[in-house]
Coordinates of C-alpha atoms in Angstrom, one line a residue:
Chain A
M33 CA 32.2 156.6 112.2
S34 CA 34.3 159.5 113.4
L35 CA 33.6 163.1 112.6
K36 CA 35.9 165.9 113.7
A37 CA 34.5 168.9 115.5
L38 CA 34.5 172.5 114.3
S39 CA 35.1 175.4 116.8
S40 CA 32.7 178.4 116.8
K41 CA 35.4 180.6 115.3
D42 CA 36.2 178.1 112.5
A43 CA 32.4 177.5 111.8
A44 CA 32.1 181.3 111.2
A45 CA 35.2 181.3 109.0
L46 CA 33.9 178.3 107.1
D47 CA 30.5 180.0 106.4
K48 CA 32.4 183.1 105.2
D49 CA 34.5 180.9 102.9
L50 CA 31.4 179.2 101.4
M51 CA 29.9 182.6 100.6
E52 CA 33.0 184.7 99.7
T53 CA 35.0 182.2 97.6
G54 CA 32.5 179.3 97.4
G55 CA 29.9 181.3 95.5
F56 CA 27.1 180.3 97.9
S57 CA 24.4 182.7 99.0
L58 CA 22.9 182.6 102.5
D59 CA 19.6 181.8 100.9
Q60 CA 21.0 178.7 99.4
L61 CA 22.9 177.5 102.5
M62 CA 20.0 178.1 104.7
E63 CA 17.7 176.3 102.4
L64 CA 19.9 173.2 102.5
A65 CA 20.5 173.4 106.2
G66 CA 16.8 173.7 106.9
L67 CA 16.0 170.9 104.5
S68 CA 18.5 168.7 106.5
V69 CA 16.7 169.7 109.8
S70 CA 13.3 168.7 108.3
Q71 CA 14.7 165.3 107.2
A72 CA 16.1 164.7 110.7
V73 CA 12.6 165.4 112.1
Y74 CA 11.2 162.9 109.7
R75 CA 13.7 160.3 110.8
I76 CA 13.1 160.5 114.5
H77 CA 9.4 161.3 114.3
P78 CA 7.5 160.5 111.1
P79 CA 4.1 162.1 110.7
S80 CA 2.4 158.8 111.7
K81 CA 3.7 159.5 115.3
G82 CA 2.0 162.9 115.5
K83 CA 2.0 165.9 113.2
N84 CA 2.2 168.8 115.6
I85 CA 5.7 170.1 115.5
L86 CA 6.6 173.3 117.4
V87 CA 9.6 175.1 116.0
I88 CA 11.1 177.7 118.3
C89 CA 13.2 180.1 116.3
G90 CA 15.9 182.4 117.6
P91 CA 16.8 185.8 116.1
G92 CA 19.7 184.7 114.0
N93 CA 20.6 182.1 111.4
N94 CA 19.8 179.2 113.6
G95 CA 16.2 180.6 113.7
G96 CA 16.3 180.9 109.9
D97 CA 17.2 177.2 109.6
G98 CA 14.1 176.5 111.7
L99 CA 11.9 178.6 109.5
V100 CA 13.1 176.7 106.4
A101 CA 12.6 173.4 108.2
A102 CA 9.0 174.3 109.1
R103 CA 8.1 175.0 105.5
H104 CA 9.4 171.6 104.4
L105 CA 7.6 169.9 107.3
H106 CA 4.4 171.4 106.1
H107 CA 5.0 169.9 102.7
Y108 CA 5.7 166.5 104.3
G109 CA 2.2 166.6 105.8
Y110 CA 3.0 167.9 109.3
T111 CA 1.2 170.7 111.0
P112 CA 4.0 172.9 112.2
S113 CA 3.7 176.0 114.4
I114 CA 6.3 178.7 115.0
Y115 CA 7.3 180.5 118.2
Y116 CA 9.5 183.4 117.1
P117 CA 9.8 185.7 120.1
K118 CA 12.5 188.0 118.7
Q119 CA 12.2 188.1 115.0
G120 CA 15.4 188.9 113.1
K121 CA 15.4 192.1 111.1
N122 CA 17.3 190.5 108.2
E123 CA 15.4 190.7 104.9
L124 CA 15.9 186.9 104.4
Y125 CA 14.2 186.0 107.7
Q126 CA 11.3 188.3 106.7
R127 CA 10.9 186.4 103.4
L128 CA 11.1 183.0 105.1
T129 CA 8.3 184.2 107.4
T130 CA 6.2 185.3 104.4
Q131 CA 6.6 181.9 102.9
L132 CA 5.3 180.3 106.1
K133 CA 2.4 182.7 106.4
N134 CA 1.4 181.9 102.8
L135 CA 1.1 178.3 104.0
S136 CA -1.2 179.4 106.9
I137 CA 1.4 178.1 109.4
P138 CA 0.6 179.8 112.7
F139 CA 3.0 182.0 114.7
I140 CA 2.0 181.3 118.2
T141 CA 2.4 183.5 121.3
D142 CA 1.4 181.2 124.2
L143 CA 4.4 178.9 124.5
P144 CA 3.2 176.7 127.4
E145 CA -0.1 176.1 125.7
A146 CA 1.7 175.3 122.4
I147 CA 4.1 172.8 124.1
K148 CA 1.1 171.0 125.6
S149 CA -0.5 170.4 122.1
S150 CA 2.7 169.5 120.3
H151 CA 4.3 166.1 119.6
L152 CA 7.9 167.3 119.0
L153 CA 9.8 170.5 119.6
V154 CA 12.5 171.8 117.3
D155 CA 15.0 174.0 119.2
A156 CA 16.3 176.4 116.5
I157 CA 17.1 179.2 119.0
F158 CA 20.9 179.5 119.1
G159 CA 23.6 177.9 117.0
F160 CA 27.4 178.0 116.8
S161 CA 27.7 181.8 117.3
F162 CA 26.0 181.7 120.7
G163 CA 28.3 183.3 123.3
G164 CA 26.0 183.5 126.3
P165 CA 24.7 184.6 128.7
L166 CA 21.0 184.1 127.9
R167 CA 19.1 187.4 127.7
D168 CA 15.4 187.9 128.1
P169 CA 13.1 186.3 127.1
F170 CA 15.3 183.3 126.6
P171 CA 16.0 182.1 130.1
E172 CA 12.4 181.5 130.6
I173 CA 12.0 179.8 127.2
I174 CA 14.9 177.5 127.8
G175 CA 13.4 176.6 131.2
Q176 CA 10.2 175.7 129.5
I177 CA 11.9 173.6 126.8
E178 CA 14.0 171.9 129.5
S179 CA 10.9 170.8 131.5
A180 CA 8.8 169.8 128.5
T181 CA 8.0 166.1 128.3
I182 CA 7.9 165.9 124.5
P183 CA 11.0 165.0 122.5
V184 CA 13.3 167.9 121.4
L185 CA 15.5 168.1 118.4
S186 CA 18.2 170.8 118.8
V187 CA 19.7 172.5 115.7
D188 CA 23.5 172.7 115.7
A189 CA 23.8 172.9 119.5
P190 CA 21.4 172.5 122.5
S191 CA 20.4 176.2 123.0
S192 CA 21.9 177.7 126.2
W193 CA 25.0 175.4 125.9
D194 CA 28.4 177.0 125.5
I195 CA 29.7 175.9 122.1
E196 CA 33.0 174.8 123.6
S197 CA 32.2 173.9 127.2
G198 CA 28.7 172.5 127.0
P199 CA 25.8 172.9 129.4
P200 CA 25.8 175.8 131.8
K201 CA 26.7 174.9 135.4
E202 CA 23.4 176.2 136.8
G203 CA 20.2 177.9 135.8
P204 CA 18.2 177.4 132.6
G205 CA 19.8 174.8 130.4
A206 CA 21.9 173.1 133.1
K207 CA 19.8 170.0 132.8
F208 CA 18.9 170.4 129.1
M209 CA 19.6 167.2 127.2
P210 CA 17.6 167.1 123.9
E211 CA 16.6 163.6 122.6
A212 CA 18.2 164.5 119.3
L213 CA 20.7 166.9 117.8
I214 CA 21.5 167.8 114.3
S215 CA 25.0 169.3 113.7
L216 CA 25.2 171.4 110.6
T217 CA 28.3 170.9 108.4
A218 CA 30.2 169.4 111.3
P219 CA 29.7 168.7 115.1
K220 CA 30.6 171.6 117.4
P221 CA 33.0 170.9 120.4
C222 CA 30.1 170.8 122.9
V223 CA 28.9 167.6 121.3
K224 CA 31.2 165.7 123.7
F225 CA 28.8 166.5 126.5
Y226 CA 25.8 165.3 124.5
R227 CA 24.1 161.9 124.9
G228 CA 21.3 161.1 122.5
R229 CA 20.6 160.6 118.8
H230 CA 23.0 162.6 116.7
F231 CA 22.6 163.6 113.1
V232 CA 24.8 165.7 110.7
G233 CA 23.4 167.7 107.9
G234 CA 24.2 170.4 105.4
R235 CA 25.3 168.4 102.3
F236 CA 27.3 171.1 100.6
L237 CA 30.8 170.7 102.3
T238 CA 33.4 170.5 99.6
R239 CA 36.5 168.4 99.9
G240 CA 38.7 171.5 99.6
I241 CA 37.0 173.3 102.5
A242 CA 36.9 170.1 104.6
E243 CA 40.6 169.8 104.2
K244 CA 41.2 173.4 105.1
Y245 CA 39.4 173.0 108.4
G246 CA 40.5 169.4 109.1
L247 CA 37.0 168.0 108.8
D248 CA 35.6 164.8 107.3
V249 CA 33.0 164.9 104.6
P250 CA 30.2 162.8 106.2
D251 CA 29.3 159.6 104.4
Y252 CA 25.7 160.6 103.4
Q253 CA 23.8 157.8 101.7
G254 CA 21.8 158.1 98.4
V255 CA 20.1 161.4 98.1
D256 CA 19.8 161.9 101.9
Q257 CA 20.5 165.4 103.2
V258 CA 21.1 164.0 106.7
L259 CA 23.2 161.2 108.3
E260 CA 22.8 159.6 111.7
V261 CA 26.1 159.3 113.5
G262 CA 26.9 157.5 116.7
V263 CA 28.2 158.8 120.0
D264 CA 30.1 156.2 122.1
A265 CA 30.2 155.9 125.8
E266 CA 33.1 158.4 126.1
G267 CA 31.2 160.9 124.0
R268 CA 33.5 160.3 121.0
L269 CA 31.8 160.5 117.7
Chain B
M259 CA -2.8 160.3 89.1
S260 CA -3.8 163.4 87.1
L261 CA -1.9 166.6 87.0
K262 CA -3.1 169.7 85.2
A263 CA -0.7 171.4 82.8
L264 CA 0.6 175.0 83.1
S265 CA 1.0 177.2 80.0
S266 CA 4.2 179.0 79.4
K267 CA 2.6 182.4 80.2
D268 CA 1.1 181.1 83.5
A269 CA 4.4 179.4 84.4
A270 CA 6.1 182.8 84.1
A271 CA 3.3 184.5 86.1
L272 CA 3.5 181.8 88.8
D273 CA 7.3 182.2 89.2
K274 CA 6.7 186.0 89.5
D275 CA 4.1 185.3 92.2
L276 CA 6.4 183.0 94.2
M277 CA 9.1 185.7 94.2
E278 CA 7.0 188.9 94.5
T279 CA 4.3 187.9 97.0
G280 CA 5.6 184.5 98.0
G281 CA 8.8 185.7 99.5
F282 CA 11.0 183.3 97.6
S283 CA 14.4 184.3 96.0
L284 CA 15.5 182.8 92.7
D285 CA 18.4 181.2 94.6
Q286 CA 16.0 179.3 96.7
L287 CA 13.7 178.2 93.9
M288 CA 16.5 177.1 91.7
E289 CA 18.1 175.2 94.6
L290 CA 14.9 173.2 95.1
A291 CA 14.3 172.7 91.4
G292 CA 17.9 171.5 90.8
L293 CA 17.6 169.2 93.8
S294 CA 14.5 167.7 92.3
V295 CA 16.3 167.1 89.0
S296 CA 19.2 165.4 90.8
Q297 CA 16.7 163.1 92.6
A298 CA 15.1 162.2 89.3
V299 CA 18.5 161.2 87.9
Y300 CA 19.1 159.1 91.0
R301 CA 15.7 157.3 90.4
I302 CA 16.3 156.5 86.8
H303 CA 20.0 155.9 86.9
P304 CA 21.6 155.2 90.4
P305 CA 25.4 155.6 90.5
S306 CA 25.7 151.8 90.3
K307 CA 24.5 152.0 86.7
G308 CA 27.3 154.3 85.7
K309 CA 28.5 157.6 87.2
N310 CA 29.3 159.8 84.2
I311 CA 26.5 162.3 83.9
L312 CA 26.7 164.9 81.2
V313 CA 24.6 168.0 82.0
I314 CA 24.0 170.3 79.1
C315 CA 23.0 173.7 80.3
G316 CA 21.3 176.5 78.4
P317 CA 21.8 180.2 79.0
G318 CA 18.7 180.8 81.2
N319 CA 17.1 179.4 84.3
N320 CA 16.7 175.9 82.9
G321 CA 20.5 175.8 82.6
G322 CA 20.7 177.1 86.2
D323 CA 18.6 174.2 87.4
G324 CA 21.1 171.9 85.6
L325 CA 24.1 173.6 87.4
V326 CA 22.4 173.0 90.8
A327 CA 21.6 169.4 89.9
A328 CA 25.2 168.7 88.9
R329 CA 26.4 169.9 92.3
H330 CA 24.0 167.5 94.1
L331 CA 25.0 164.7 91.7
H332 CA 28.6 165.2 92.7
H333 CA 27.6 164.9 96.4
Y334 CA 25.7 161.7 95.6
G335 CA 28.9 160.1 94.2
Y336 CA 28.5 160.7 90.5
T337 CA 31.1 162.2 88.3
P338 CA 29.2 164.9 86.4
S339 CA 30.5 167.1 83.6
I340 CA 29.0 170.3 82.3
Y341 CA 28.6 171.5 78.7
Y342 CA 27.6 175.2 78.9
P343 CA 28.1 176.7 75.4
K344 CA 26.4 180.0 76.1
Q345 CA 26.9 180.9 79.7
G346 CA 24.2 183.2 81.2
K347 CA 25.6 186.6 82.4
N348 CA 23.3 186.6 85.5
E349 CA 25.3 186.8 88.8
L350 CA 23.5 183.7 90.1
Y351 CA 24.7 181.5 87.2
Q352 CA 28.2 182.7 87.8
R353 CA 28.0 181.7 91.5
L354 CA 26.6 178.3 90.6
T355 CA 29.5 177.8 88.2
T356 CA 32.0 178.8 90.9
Q357 CA 30.4 176.2 93.2
L358 CA 31.0 173.5 90.5
K359 CA 34.5 174.6 89.8
N360 CA 35.3 174.3 93.5
L361 CA 34.3 170.7 93.3
S362 CA 36.6 170.2 90.3
I363 CA 33.6 169.4 88.1
P364 CA 34.9 169.7 84.5
F365 CA 33.3 172.2 82.0
I366 CA 33.9 170.3 78.7
T367 CA 34.1 171.8 75.2
D368 CA 34.1 168.6 73.0
L369 CA 30.4 167.5 73.1
P370 CA 30.6 164.4 70.8
E371 CA 33.6 163.1 72.8
A372 CA 31.8 163.8 76.1
I373 CA 28.6 162.0 75.0
K374 CA 30.7 159.0 74.1
S375 CA 32.1 158.7 77.6
S376 CA 28.8 159.4 79.5
H377 CA 26.1 157.1 80.9
L378 CA 23.3 159.6 81.0
L379 CA 22.6 163.0 79.6
V380 CA 20.7 165.8 81.4
D381 CA 19.1 168.2 78.9
A382 CA 18.8 171.5 80.9
I383 CA 19.0 173.7 77.8
F384 CA 15.5 175.3 77.4
G385 CA 12.5 175.3 79.7
F386 CA 9.0 176.8 79.7
S387 CA 10.1 180.2 78.3
F388 CA 11.5 178.7 75.1
G389 CA 9.8 180.4 72.1
G390 CA 11.9 179.0 69.3
P391 CA 13.4 178.9 66.7
L392 CA 16.7 177.4 67.8
R393 CA 19.6 179.7 67.3
D394 CA 23.3 178.7 66.9
P395 CA 24.9 176.7 68.4
F396 CA 21.8 174.9 69.5
P397 CA 20.5 173.3 66.3
E398 CA 23.7 171.2 66.2
I399 CA 23.6 170.4 69.9
I400 CA 20.0 169.3 69.7
G401 CA 20.9 167.1 66.7
Q402 CA 23.7 165.5 68.7
I403 CA 21.5 164.8 71.7
E404 CA 18.8 163.4 69.4
S405 CA 21.2 160.9 67.9
A406 CA 22.9 160.0 71.2
T407 CA 22.3 156.4 72.3
I408 CA 22.6 157.1 76.0
P409 CA 19.4 157.9 78.0
V410 CA 18.4 161.5 78.3
L411 CA 16.5 163.3 81.1
S412 CA 15.0 166.6 80.0
V413 CA 14.3 169.3 82.5
D414 CA 10.8 170.9 82.2
A415 CA 10.5 170.2 78.5
P416 CA 12.4 168.4 75.8
S417 CA 14.6 171.2 74.4
S418 CA 13.6 172.3 70.9
W419 CA 10.0 171.4 71.6
D420 CA 7.4 174.1 71.5
I421 CA 5.9 174.5 75.0
E422 CA 2.4 174.3 73.6
S423 CA 2.6 172.3 70.4
G424 CA 5.4 169.9 71.1
P425 CA 8.1 168.6 68.8
P426 CA 9.1 170.6 65.7
K427 CA 7.7 169.3 62.4
E428 CA 11.2 168.9 60.9
G429 CA 14.9 169.6 61.6
P430 CA 16.7 169.2 64.9
G431 CA 14.4 167.9 67.6
A432 CA 11.7 166.5 65.3
K433 CA 12.5 163.0 66.5
F434 CA 13.7 163.9 70.0
M435 CA 12.0 161.8 72.6
P436 CA 14.0 161.7 75.9
E437 CA 13.7 158.6 78.0
A438 CA 12.7 160.7 81.0
L439 CA 11.2 164.1 81.7
I440 CA 11.0 166.1 84.9
S441 CA 8.3 168.8 84.9
L442 CA 9.0 171.6 87.4
T443 CA 6.1 172.7 89.5
A444 CA 3.6 171.3 86.9
P445 CA 3.7 169.7 83.5
K446 CA 3.7 172.0 80.5
P447 CA 1.1 171.5 77.7
C448 CA 3.7 169.8 75.4
V449 CA 3.7 166.9 77.7
K450 CA 0.8 165.5 75.8
F451 CA 3.2 164.6 73.0
Y452 CA 5.6 162.9 75.4
R453 CA 6.0 159.2 75.9
G454 CA 8.5 158.0 78.5
R455 CA 9.1 158.2 82.3
H456 CA 7.6 161.4 83.7
F457 CA 8.5 163.0 87.0
V458 CA 7.3 166.2 88.7
G459 CA 9.5 168.2 91.0
G460 CA 9.8 171.6 92.8
R461 CA 8.2 170.9 96.1
F462 CA 7.3 174.5 97.0
L463 CA 3.9 174.9 95.4
T464 CA 1.5 176.4 97.9
R465 CA -2.2 175.5 97.9
G466 CA -3.1 179.1 97.4
I467 CA -0.9 179.4 94.2
A468 CA -2.1 176.0 93.0
E469 CA -5.7 177.2 93.3
K470 CA -5.0 180.4 91.5
Y471 CA -3.6 178.6 88.5
G472 CA -6.0 175.6 88.6
L473 CA -3.1 173.2 89.5
D474 CA -2.9 170.1 91.7
V475 CA -0.3 169.9 94.4
P476 CA 1.5 166.6 93.5
D477 CA 1.2 163.8 96.0
Y478 CA 4.9 163.7 97.0
Q479 CA 5.9 160.9 99.4
G480 CA 7.9 161.2 102.6
V481 CA 10.8 163.7 102.2
D482 CA 11.0 163.1 98.4
Q483 CA 11.5 166.2 96.2
V484 CA 10.4 164.3 93.1
L485 CA 7.4 162.2 92.2
E486 CA 7.0 159.8 89.3
V487 CA 3.7 160.3 87.5
G488 CA 2.2 158.1 84.7
V489 CA 1.3 159.0 81.2
D490 CA -1.5 156.9 79.7
A491 CA -1.8 155.6 76.1
E492 CA -3.6 158.9 75.0
G493 CA -0.9 160.9 76.6
R494 CA -3.1 162.0 79.5
L495 CA -1.4 162.4 82.8

């Protein structure tokens, strides 16, 4: 199947449309986005393959999606941990954090140690609004993710990648190619540099908004909140 | 499996706990509750059996769950309609209504006509906070649902039933026995008068809150947001 890509600027405008004229709250959208992420984890790595999922969350909405996903993963029977080195000040992120703490989900501080004991890593550090360059402490964190031997699922974009032009030419992230990627609402242009399993999630796109931005409504099946989409040899979706 | 029931008073206190100390917003809880309702519809009546789902929404949170469910049903490929005779003033209900209008989901006014052309009816009129008696226009609406020949799924409780003592002795609702019921978070005491397919939904119950209220965390499977539970001949769960 073919899915058109959404630029960083259009992705921001689309979210604004969903909230200003669409009647959605950020709570709602983030709940559905994080739920999609959790279902992608389940697809690529069911609990029978290992329950320790490390979710690395960035300071913005991508990190919020990771926090929501971790809660759902707990309910699916995983034992998630969170690494959240720069916690967003937003009241919503604080509430999502409270939800996790009430489930006794640990917020870890020793990243190398946590990677060693995890079976899968969720990269929820930066999403479509990432403009680079990486600021401390993220160059080191990306380096550690890049050299990890466990599979990685990136949320919306591999963190450190430019949303248009893909992986950085050098430094942390230059060789980062996660095993799986979940694009939220629609793929971002950098997906053309991506090779691996690719999912789309965020089942709230209306036909009206899809038309406005020249997007396709993904062909989700049944009650699924996530759809696996292919990438061909030329990187076309 | 056995699931303990939650009184009306405890259900209200539990919701308050989820929001005050649990960090949840009503937006989030209603999104997950409505998603569960939509998955129960899909279980009992997949789109291949007929796509016209009439969702009757009451003025409170039970109606809000119905509005959320209708949006998900649209995304699953159904053609839902809404009957919403007394719209709640709450800003959240207005936003949920906007979301449906942006999907061109019709808000109907002729209930008998809509019942005739529908394949399944979702009763999202009253939930655990219903204290009776029915006030206009609901006696007539309940009468129409009661005499409908299409299957009905009730959300949290069959509307018109007392949450503790079950169906009214006489008048509208006295003979109301929906084909399916979805209890949110936990069954309510009136479930002991219920005979039919029974689901539980709302996959956000923490172990801490479950213990506080003497509840069981339902044994949801995989990424499901809904679980079918049995009712034995004595009405025990």
